[in-house]
XYZ file of C-alpha atoms in Angstrom:
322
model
C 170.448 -135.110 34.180
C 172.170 -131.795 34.157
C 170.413 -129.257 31.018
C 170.153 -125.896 30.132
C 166.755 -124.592 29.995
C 165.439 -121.534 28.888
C 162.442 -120.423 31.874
C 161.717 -117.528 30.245
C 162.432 -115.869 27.163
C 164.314 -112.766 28.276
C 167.754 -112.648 27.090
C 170.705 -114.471 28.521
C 169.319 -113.982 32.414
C 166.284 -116.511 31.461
C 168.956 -119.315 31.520
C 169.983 -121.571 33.873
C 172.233 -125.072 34.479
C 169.514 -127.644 36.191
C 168.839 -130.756 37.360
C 165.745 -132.137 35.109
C 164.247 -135.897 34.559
C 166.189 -138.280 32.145
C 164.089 -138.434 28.779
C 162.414 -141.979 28.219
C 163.177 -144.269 25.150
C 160.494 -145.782 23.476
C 159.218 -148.182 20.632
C 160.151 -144.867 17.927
C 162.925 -143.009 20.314
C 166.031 -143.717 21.344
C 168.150 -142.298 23.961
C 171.551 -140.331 23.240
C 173.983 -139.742 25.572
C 175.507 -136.064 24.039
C 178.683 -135.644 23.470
C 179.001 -132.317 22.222
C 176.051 -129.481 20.847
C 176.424 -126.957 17.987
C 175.322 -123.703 18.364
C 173.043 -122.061 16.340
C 171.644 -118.137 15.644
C 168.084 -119.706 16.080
C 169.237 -120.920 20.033
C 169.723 -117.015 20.443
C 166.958 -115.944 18.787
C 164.453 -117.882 21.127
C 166.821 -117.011 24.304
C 165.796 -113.300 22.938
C 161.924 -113.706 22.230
C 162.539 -113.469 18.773
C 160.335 -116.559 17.602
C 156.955 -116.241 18.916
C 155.610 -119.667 18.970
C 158.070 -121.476 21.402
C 156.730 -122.295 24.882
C 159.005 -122.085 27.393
C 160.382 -123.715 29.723
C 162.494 -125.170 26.759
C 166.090 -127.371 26.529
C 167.531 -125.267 23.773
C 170.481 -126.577 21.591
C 169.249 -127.164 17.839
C 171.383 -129.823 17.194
C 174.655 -132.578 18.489
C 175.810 -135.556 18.147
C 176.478 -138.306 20.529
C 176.282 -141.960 21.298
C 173.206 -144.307 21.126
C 172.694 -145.547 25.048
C 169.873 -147.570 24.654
C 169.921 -148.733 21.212
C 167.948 -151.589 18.799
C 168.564 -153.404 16.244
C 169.380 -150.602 13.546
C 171.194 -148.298 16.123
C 173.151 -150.779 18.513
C 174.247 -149.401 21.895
C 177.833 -147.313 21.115
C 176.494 -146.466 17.639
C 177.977 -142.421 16.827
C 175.150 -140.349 15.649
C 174.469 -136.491 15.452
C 170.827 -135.659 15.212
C 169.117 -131.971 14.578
C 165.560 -130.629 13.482
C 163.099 -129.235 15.882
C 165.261 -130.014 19.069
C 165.758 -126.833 21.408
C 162.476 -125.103 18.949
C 159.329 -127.637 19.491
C 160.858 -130.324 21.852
C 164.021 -130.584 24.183
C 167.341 -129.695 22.457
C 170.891 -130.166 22.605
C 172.054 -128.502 25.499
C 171.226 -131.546 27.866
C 173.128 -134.764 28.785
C 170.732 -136.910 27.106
C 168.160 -136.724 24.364
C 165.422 -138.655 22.939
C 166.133 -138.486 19.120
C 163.411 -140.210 16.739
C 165.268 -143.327 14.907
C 164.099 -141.235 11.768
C 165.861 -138.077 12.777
C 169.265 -140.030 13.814
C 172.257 -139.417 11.488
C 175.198 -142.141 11.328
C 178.483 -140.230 11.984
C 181.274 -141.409 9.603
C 184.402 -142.936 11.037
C 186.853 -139.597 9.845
C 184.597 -137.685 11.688
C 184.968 -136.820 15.536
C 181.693 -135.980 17.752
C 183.261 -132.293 18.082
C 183.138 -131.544 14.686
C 179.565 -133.549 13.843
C 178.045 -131.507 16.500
C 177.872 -129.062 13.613
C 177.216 -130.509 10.822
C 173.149 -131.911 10.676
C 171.715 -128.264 10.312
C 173.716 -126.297 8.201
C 175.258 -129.232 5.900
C 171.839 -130.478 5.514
C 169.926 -127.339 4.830
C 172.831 -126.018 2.074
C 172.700 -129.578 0.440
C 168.676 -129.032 -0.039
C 168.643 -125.615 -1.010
C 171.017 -126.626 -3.908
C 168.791 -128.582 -5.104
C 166.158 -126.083 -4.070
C 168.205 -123.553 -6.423
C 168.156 -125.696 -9.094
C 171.852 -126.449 -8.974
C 174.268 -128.803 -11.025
C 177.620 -129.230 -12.335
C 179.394 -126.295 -13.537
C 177.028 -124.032 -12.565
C 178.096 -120.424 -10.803
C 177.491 -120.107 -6.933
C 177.229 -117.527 -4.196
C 176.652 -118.085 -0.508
C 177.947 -114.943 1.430
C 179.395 -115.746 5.060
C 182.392 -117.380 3.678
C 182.630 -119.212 7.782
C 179.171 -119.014 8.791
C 177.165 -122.434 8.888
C 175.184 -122.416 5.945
C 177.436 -120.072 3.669
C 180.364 -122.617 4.530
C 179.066 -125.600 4.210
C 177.413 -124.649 0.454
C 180.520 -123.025 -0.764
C 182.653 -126.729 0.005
C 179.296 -129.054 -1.222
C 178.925 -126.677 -4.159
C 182.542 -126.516 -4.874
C 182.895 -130.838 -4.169
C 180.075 -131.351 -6.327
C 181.681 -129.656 -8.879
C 180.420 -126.280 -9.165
C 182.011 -124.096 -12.390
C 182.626 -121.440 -9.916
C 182.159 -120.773 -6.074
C 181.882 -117.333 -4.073
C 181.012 -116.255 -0.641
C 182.046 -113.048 1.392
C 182.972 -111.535 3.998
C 182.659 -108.437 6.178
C 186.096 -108.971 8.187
C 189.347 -108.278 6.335
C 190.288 -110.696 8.875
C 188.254 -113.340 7.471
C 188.786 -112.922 4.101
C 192.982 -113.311 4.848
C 191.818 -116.629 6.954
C 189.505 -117.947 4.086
C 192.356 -117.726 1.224
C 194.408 -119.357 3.966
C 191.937 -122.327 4.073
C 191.277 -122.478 0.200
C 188.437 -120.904 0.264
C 189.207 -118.761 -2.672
C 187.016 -115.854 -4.586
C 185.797 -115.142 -1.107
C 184.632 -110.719 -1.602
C 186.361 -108.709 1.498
C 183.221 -106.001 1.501
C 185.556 -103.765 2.957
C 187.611 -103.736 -0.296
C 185.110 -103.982 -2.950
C 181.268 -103.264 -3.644
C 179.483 -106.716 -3.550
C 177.621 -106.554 -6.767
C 180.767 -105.268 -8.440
C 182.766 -108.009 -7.667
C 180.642 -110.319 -8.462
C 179.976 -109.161 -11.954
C 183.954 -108.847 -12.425
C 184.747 -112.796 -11.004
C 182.445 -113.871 -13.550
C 183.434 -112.105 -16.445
C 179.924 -110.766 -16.481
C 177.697 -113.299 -16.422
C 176.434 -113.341 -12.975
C 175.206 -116.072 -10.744
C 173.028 -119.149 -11.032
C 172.294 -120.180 -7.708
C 172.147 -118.268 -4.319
C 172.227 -119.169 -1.173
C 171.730 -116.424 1.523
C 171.672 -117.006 4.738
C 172.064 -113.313 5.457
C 169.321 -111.491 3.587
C 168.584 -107.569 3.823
C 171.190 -105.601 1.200
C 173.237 -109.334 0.375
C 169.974 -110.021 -1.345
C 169.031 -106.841 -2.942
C 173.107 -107.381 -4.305
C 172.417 -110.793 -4.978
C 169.454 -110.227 -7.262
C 171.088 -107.604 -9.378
C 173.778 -110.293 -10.131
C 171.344 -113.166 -10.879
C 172.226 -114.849 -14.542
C 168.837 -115.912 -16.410
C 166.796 -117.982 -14.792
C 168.985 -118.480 -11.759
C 167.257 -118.548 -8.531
C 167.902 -117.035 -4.959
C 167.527 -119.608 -2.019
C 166.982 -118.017 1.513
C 167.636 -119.396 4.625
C 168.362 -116.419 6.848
C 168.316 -113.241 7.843
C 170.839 -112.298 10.139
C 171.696 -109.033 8.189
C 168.153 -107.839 7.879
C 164.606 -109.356 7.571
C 162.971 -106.617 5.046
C 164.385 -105.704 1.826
C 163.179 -103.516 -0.958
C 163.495 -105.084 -4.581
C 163.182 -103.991 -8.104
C 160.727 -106.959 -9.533
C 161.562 -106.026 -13.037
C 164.713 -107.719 -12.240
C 162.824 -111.055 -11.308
C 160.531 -110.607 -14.627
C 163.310 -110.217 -17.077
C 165.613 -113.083 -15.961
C 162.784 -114.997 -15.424
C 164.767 -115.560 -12.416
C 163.172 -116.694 -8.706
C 163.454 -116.276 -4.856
C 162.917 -118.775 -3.097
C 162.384 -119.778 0.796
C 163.834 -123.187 2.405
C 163.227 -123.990 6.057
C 164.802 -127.028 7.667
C 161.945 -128.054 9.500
C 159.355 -127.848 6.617
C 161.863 -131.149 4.950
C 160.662 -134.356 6.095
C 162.983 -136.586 8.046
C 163.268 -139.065 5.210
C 164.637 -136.280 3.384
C 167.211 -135.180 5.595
C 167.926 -138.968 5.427
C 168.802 -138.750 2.146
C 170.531 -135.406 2.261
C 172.959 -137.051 4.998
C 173.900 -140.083 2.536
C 175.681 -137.658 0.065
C 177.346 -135.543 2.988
C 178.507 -138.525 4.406
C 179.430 -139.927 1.088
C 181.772 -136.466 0.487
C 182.711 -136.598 4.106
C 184.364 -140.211 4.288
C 185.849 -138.902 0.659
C 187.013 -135.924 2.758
C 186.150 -133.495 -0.495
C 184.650 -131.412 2.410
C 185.851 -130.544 6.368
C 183.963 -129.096 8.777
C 185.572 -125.961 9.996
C 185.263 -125.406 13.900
C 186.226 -122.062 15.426
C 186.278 -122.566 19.350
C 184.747 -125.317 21.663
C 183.534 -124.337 24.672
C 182.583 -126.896 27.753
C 179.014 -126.863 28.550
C 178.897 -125.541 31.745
C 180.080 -122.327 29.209
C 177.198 -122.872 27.376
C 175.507 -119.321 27.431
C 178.587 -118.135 26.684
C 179.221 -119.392 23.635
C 175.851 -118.702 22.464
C 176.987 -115.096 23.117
C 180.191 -115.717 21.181
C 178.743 -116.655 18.251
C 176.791 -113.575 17.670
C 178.676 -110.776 19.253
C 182.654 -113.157 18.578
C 181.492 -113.558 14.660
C 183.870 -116.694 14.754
C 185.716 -118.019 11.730
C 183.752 -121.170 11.802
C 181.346 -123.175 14.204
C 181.179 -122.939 18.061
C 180.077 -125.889 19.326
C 179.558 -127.308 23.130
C 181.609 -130.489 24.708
C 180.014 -132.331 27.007
């Protein structure tokens, strides 16, 4: 089968289209035929030799969707699934024709939902659904998730938002973006541009500040984020594509008696993705939320939409069609 493998770690010249052996089904795997990969910031961070403990030679591709070619009883043959976790980090990814995907790792794709658009969904739907609950949240409660069209800040502000947040926010650093989000309904979406983060914040809430956070961006959207914290609220992080080190005041942690908190997707057990996926689906097949996808690229393209998505900064997800 034709896959993209990563024989070195070196940047976008360690990548290469090849021929490799078909991955084998067993008694707890079963093989997908991909139709279509999302892309991810982590796929670019290995390519770079920015995560340490992956071996190469590696598929990359964190996560896709596709059809069950060898299935069983609970996943017939032609059953639509998308599938992510450790693919393209500890074990072959995405970026291939075929996968072996765990039975406890495979996602059933709802009917309103095409394989393009599910390509996109497992990682970022599923890790803002748990770090809601990771942050504590419920109805009516305030949220922020800056990167009003990145994965994770997208997908929380709609599940927030569906789920029936008292107020959602996110931001943006494109005046661009922030014309496009309005355009979409995404409203109190911060053009940074226009306004200082905190500051606007402070002013959409009348004051009160924020009960949950998720930040998939880190470095000064968290210092920001903490100084608008309500009581008790708590800061979820799942990122750090705008800085890994931060300096913070912890007297502001101390008298909110407020938290930070870290979430990564692989730490979840599959059984808990599982369950994640049922209320996704559940708001999908409702269609109280859309995934929003920015450009599809074929796969023989597929190093350069990995470049896309960090140096394009699309308005939504870049995924891969087989």
């Amino acid at each position: 089968m034709r896959a993209f493998v990563a024989d070195s770690f070196t940047g976008f010249g360690g990548i290469r289209l090849e021929q490799t052996a078909m991955p084998v089904a067993d008694r707890d795997r079963l093989l997908v035929r991909v139709a279509a990969a999302g892309v991810n910031v982590v796929d670019h961070a290995i390519l770079h030799g920015k995560m340490p403990m992956v071996a190469a030679p590696l598929i990359l591709g964190n996560e896709g969707s596709g059809v069950v070619e060898q299935g069983d009883a609970e996943f017939p043959a032609g059953t639509r699934v998308a599938f992510g976790g450790p693919f393209g980090v500890l074990e072959a990814g995405a970026y291939a024709e075929y996968v072996a995907v765990p039975k406890s790792m495979l996602l059933r794709v709802p009917d309103n939902i095409d394989l393009i658009e599910a390509a996109g969904l497992p990682v970022a739907y599923i890790s803002a659904w748990m770090a809601l609950e990771m942050g504590g949240f419920e109805p009516g409660k305030i949220v922020f998730s800056p990167g009003v069209f990145g994965g994770v800040g997208n997908a929380t502000f709609q599940l927030a938002r569906a789920m029936g947040a008292g107020l959602v926010m996110s931001s943006t650093g494109s005046p661009g973006k922030a014309a496009l989000a309005r355009a979409a309904g995404f409203d109190h979406v911060i053009d940074m541009n226009e306004a200082v983060l905190a500051e606007a914040i402070l002013r959409e809430t009348s004051g009160r500040g924020v009960d949950v956070v998720v930040d998939g961006l880190s470095g000064p959207v968290l210092f920001a984020s903490l100084e608008v914290l309500a009581a008790r609220g708590t800061i979820v992080t799942v990122g750090y594509s705008a800085g890994r080190e931060v300096a913070i005041d912890v007297t502001k942690l101390i008298w909110k008696a407020a938290q930070i908190r870290g979430f990564n997707f692989l730490f979840e057990s599959p059984e808990r993705w599982a369950l994640a996926w049922q209320g996704i689906s559940r708001l999908l097949v409702e269609e109280k939320i859309k995934p929003v996808v920015a450009k599809v690229y074929p796969f023989e393209a597929t190093p350069e939409a990995m470049r896309f998505l960090v140096e394009g900064r699309p308005a939504g997800r870049v995924i891969v069609r087989l």
